[in-house]
Structures are given as C-alpha cells and as structure tokens.
mmCIF file of C-alpha atoms in Angstrom:
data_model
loop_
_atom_site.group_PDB
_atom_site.id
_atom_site.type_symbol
_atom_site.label_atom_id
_atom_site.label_comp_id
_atom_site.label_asym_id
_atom_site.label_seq_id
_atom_site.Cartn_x
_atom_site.Cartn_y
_atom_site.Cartn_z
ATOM 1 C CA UNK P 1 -56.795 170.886 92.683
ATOM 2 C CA UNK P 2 -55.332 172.418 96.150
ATOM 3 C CA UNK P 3 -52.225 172.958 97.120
ATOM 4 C CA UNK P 4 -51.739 168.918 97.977
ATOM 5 C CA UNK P 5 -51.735 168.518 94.368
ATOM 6 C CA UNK P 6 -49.302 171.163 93.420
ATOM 7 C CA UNK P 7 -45.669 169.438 92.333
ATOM 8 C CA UNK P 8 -43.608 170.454 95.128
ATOM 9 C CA UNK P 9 -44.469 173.716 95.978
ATOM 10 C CA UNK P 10 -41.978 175.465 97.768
ATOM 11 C CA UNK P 11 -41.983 179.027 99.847
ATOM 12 C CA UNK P 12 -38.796 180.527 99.772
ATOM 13 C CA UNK P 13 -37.646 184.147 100.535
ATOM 14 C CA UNK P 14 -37.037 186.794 97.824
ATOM 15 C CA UNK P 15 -34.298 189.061 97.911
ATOM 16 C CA UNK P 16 -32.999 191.792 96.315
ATOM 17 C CA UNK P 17 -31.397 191.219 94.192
ATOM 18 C CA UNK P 18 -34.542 189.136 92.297
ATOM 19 C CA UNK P 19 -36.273 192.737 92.574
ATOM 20 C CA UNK P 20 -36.798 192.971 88.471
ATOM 21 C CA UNK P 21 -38.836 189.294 89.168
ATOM 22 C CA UNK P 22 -40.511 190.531 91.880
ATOM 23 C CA UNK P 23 -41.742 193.816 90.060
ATOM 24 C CA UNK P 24 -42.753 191.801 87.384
ATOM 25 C CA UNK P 25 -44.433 189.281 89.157
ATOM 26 C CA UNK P 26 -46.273 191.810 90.983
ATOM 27 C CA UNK P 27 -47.192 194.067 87.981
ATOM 28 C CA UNK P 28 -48.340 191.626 85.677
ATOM 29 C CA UNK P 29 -50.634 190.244 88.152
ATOM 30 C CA UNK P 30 -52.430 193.481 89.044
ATOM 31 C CA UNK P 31 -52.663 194.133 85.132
ATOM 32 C CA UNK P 32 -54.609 190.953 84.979
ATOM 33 C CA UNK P 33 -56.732 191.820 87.765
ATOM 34 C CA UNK P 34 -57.519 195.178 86.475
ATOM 35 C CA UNK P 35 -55.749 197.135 89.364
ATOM 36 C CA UNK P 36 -53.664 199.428 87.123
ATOM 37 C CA UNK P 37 -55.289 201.887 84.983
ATOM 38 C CA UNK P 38 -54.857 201.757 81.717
ATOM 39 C CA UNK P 39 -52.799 204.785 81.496
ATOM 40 C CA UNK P 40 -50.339 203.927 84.085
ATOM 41 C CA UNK P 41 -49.735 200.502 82.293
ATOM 42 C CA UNK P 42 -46.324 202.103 80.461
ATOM 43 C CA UNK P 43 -42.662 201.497 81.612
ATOM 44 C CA UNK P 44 -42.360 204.409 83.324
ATOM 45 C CA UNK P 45 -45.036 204.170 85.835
ATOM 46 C CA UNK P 46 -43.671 200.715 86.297
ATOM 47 C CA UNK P 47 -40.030 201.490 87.092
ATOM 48 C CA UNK P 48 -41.763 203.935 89.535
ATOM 49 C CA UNK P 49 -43.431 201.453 91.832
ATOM 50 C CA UNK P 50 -39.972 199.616 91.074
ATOM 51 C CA UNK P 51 -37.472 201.935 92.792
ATOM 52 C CA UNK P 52 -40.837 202.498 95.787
ATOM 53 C CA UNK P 53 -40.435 198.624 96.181
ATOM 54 C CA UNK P 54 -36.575 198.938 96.050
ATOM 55 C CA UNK P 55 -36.619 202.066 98.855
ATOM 56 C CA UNK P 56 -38.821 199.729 100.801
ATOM 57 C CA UNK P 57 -36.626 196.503 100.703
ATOM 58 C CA UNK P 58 -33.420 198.551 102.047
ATOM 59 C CA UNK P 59 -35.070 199.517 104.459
ATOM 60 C CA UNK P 60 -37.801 196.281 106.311
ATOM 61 C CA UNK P 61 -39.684 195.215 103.644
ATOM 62 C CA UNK P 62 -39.398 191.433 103.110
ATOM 63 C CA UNK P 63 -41.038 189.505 100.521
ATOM 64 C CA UNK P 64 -41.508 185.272 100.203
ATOM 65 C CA UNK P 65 -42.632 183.801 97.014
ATOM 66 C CA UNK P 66 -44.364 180.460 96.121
ATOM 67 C CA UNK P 67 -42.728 178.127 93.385
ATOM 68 C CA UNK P 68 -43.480 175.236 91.602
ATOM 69 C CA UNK P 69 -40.054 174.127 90.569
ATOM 70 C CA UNK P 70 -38.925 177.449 89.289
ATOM 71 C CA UNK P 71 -42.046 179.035 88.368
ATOM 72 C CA UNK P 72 -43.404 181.644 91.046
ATOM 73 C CA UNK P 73 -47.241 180.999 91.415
ATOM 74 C CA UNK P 74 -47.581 183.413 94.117
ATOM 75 C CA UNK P 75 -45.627 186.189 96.269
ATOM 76 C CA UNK P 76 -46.278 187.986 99.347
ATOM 77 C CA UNK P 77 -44.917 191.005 101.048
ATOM 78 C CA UNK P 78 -44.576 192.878 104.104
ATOM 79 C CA UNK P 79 -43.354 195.456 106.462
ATOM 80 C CA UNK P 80 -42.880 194.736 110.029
ATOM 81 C CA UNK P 81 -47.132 194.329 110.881
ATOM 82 C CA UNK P 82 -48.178 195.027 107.363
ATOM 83 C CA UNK P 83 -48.434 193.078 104.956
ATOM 84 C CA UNK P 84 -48.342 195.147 101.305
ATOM 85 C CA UNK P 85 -48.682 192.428 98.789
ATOM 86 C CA UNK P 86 -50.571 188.994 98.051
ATOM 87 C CA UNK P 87 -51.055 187.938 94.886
ATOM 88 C CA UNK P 88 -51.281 184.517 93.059
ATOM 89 C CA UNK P 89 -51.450 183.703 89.162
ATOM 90 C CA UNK P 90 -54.829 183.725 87.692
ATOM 91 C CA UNK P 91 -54.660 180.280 86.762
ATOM 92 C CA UNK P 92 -53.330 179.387 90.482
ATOM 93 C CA UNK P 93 -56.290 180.921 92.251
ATOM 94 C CA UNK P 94 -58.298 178.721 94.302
ATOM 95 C CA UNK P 95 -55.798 176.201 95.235
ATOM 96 C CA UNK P 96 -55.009 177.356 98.417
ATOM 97 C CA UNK P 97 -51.893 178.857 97.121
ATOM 98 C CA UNK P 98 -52.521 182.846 98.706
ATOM 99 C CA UNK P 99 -53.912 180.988 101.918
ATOM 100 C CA UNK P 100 -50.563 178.611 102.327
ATOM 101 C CA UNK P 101 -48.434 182.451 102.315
ATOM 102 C CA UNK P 102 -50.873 184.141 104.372
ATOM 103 C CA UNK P 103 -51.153 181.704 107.019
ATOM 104 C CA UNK P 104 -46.671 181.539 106.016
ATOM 105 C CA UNK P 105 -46.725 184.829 106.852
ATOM 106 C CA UNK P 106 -48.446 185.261 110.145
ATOM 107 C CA UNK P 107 -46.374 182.432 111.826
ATOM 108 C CA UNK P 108 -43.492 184.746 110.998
ATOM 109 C CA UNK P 109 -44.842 187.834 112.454
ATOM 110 C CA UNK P 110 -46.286 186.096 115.650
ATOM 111 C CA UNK P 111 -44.561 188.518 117.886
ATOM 112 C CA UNK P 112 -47.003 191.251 116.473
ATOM 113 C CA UNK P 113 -50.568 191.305 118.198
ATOM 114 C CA UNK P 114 -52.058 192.619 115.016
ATOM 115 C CA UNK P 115 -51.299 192.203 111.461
ATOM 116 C CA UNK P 116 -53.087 194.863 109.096
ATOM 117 C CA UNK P 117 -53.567 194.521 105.396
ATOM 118 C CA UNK P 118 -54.560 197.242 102.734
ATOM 119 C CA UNK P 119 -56.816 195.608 100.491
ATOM 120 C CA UNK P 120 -59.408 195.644 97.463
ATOM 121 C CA UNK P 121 -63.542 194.867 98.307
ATOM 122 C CA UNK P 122 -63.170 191.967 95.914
ATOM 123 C CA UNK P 123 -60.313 190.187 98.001
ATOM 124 C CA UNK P 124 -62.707 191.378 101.517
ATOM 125 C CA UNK P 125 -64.077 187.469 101.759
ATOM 126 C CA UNK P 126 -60.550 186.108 101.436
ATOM 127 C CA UNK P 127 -59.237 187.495 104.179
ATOM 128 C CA UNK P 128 -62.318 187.075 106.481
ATOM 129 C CA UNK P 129 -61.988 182.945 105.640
ATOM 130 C CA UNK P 130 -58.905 183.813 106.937
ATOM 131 C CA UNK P 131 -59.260 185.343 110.082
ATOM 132 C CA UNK P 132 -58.964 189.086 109.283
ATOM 133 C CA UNK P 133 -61.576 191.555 109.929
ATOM 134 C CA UNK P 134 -62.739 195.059 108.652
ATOM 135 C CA UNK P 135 -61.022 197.799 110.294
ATOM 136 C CA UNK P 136 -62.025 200.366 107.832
ATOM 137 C CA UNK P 137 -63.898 200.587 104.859
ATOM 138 C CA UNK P 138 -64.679 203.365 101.766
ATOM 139 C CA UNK P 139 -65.087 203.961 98.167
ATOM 140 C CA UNK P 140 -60.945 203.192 97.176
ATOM 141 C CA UNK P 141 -59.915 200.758 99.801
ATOM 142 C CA UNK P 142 -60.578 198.108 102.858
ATOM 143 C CA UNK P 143 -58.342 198.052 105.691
ATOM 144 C CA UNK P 144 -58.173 194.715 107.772
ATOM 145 C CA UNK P 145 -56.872 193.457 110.760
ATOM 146 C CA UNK P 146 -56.045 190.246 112.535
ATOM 147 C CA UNK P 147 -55.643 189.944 115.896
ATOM 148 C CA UNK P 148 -54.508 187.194 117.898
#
C-alpha cells in the first residue's frame, strides 16, 4: 500500500501549542526504533528534549505532520536549511509516507541552495533515493546534503 491508498492523508502544519503531541509523537517513535537508550527512556529526560523542542519553536523551528483523519502517521521538522526530524509510524513505513514530507518539505525551503539533514546509517539509503548525499560520515552520525 503507498500513499495513493492511504484514506485522505493530509499534511498540515503543527504548532505550538500541539507541542505535548509533537513530543510524543516524536519520542515514541525513536523508542520504537531503538534511538533512546534505555536509561534516558524516563519522564525526565523526556520533558528535557521537550522544553529543547519548545526553545526551538519560539524561535524558527517549524514542524508539519501527516494525518490520516486525525491520526498523525508521520511528522517532520526543521530550522531554516535543516531539517531536525523525520519520522513515520512503524506500521506506516514504506508507503511513501516520510518521502511525501520530505519532498513537502523541500518545496518549502526552495529559496535555500542546500538543505542538510543529521541522520542515522540505517536511514543513509532513504535519503540517497531521495536526492541527498553524504556530506560527512563517523561512528555516531551521517550528515547529508541536497543541493539543487
């Protein structure tokens, strides 16, 4: 099933004031994935990167989300030329869903001549399908660019 076949999938902007979904959203996701250790899974650590996301939205950071009638499936987030967040529900992956914001996404920033991500080595073919390449790469993170 691709995105086609999704029930009305809409992208809409998040704001702040939808911050406690967005946090959520975004924590529960990397959880699943494995991309918070085990000892930083408690509430604490979590209204940490909460009031980081917070700082970050008063200031430029803007994030869009992908619904299915009222049921976010995916979110991204960015910065001006970076984009800080992409993730998509386990059960969502593979249906074109984190391709549909990404490509979303660099429409809206098509006054930039670059767009850089931050990202894992598992989500490194991803964003190659999708135009990016490796700007740097070590042990704890892959940095990737598009250029246009």
């Amino acid at each position: 099933m691709k995105v086609k076949d999704i029930k009305e999938m809409k992208i809409r902007e998040i704001n702040i004031k939808d911050i406690d979904n967005i946090v959520d959203f975004i924590w529960n996701v990397q959880i699943e994935f494995d991309q918070i250790p085990s000892i930083f899974q408690d509430e604490e650590s979590k209204e940490i990167f909460k009031s980081g996301v917070l700082e970050n939205m008063n200031k430029s950071l803007k994030f869009f989300g992908a619904f299915e009638e009222n049921k976010m499936i995916g979110i991204i987030g960015f910065d001006k030329n970076n984009i800080l967040y992409l993730y998509v529900l386990k059960e969502y992956q593979g249906k074109n869903i984190g391709t549909v914001l990404l490509r979303f996404t660099l429409e809206l920033l098509r006054e930039y001549d670059t767009v850089l991500i931050e990202t894992v080595e598992t989500a490194k073919k991803f964003y190659k399908k999708n135009g990016f390449k490796n700007k740097n790469n070590n042990k704890y993170d892959v940095l990737m660019e598009y250029k246009r």
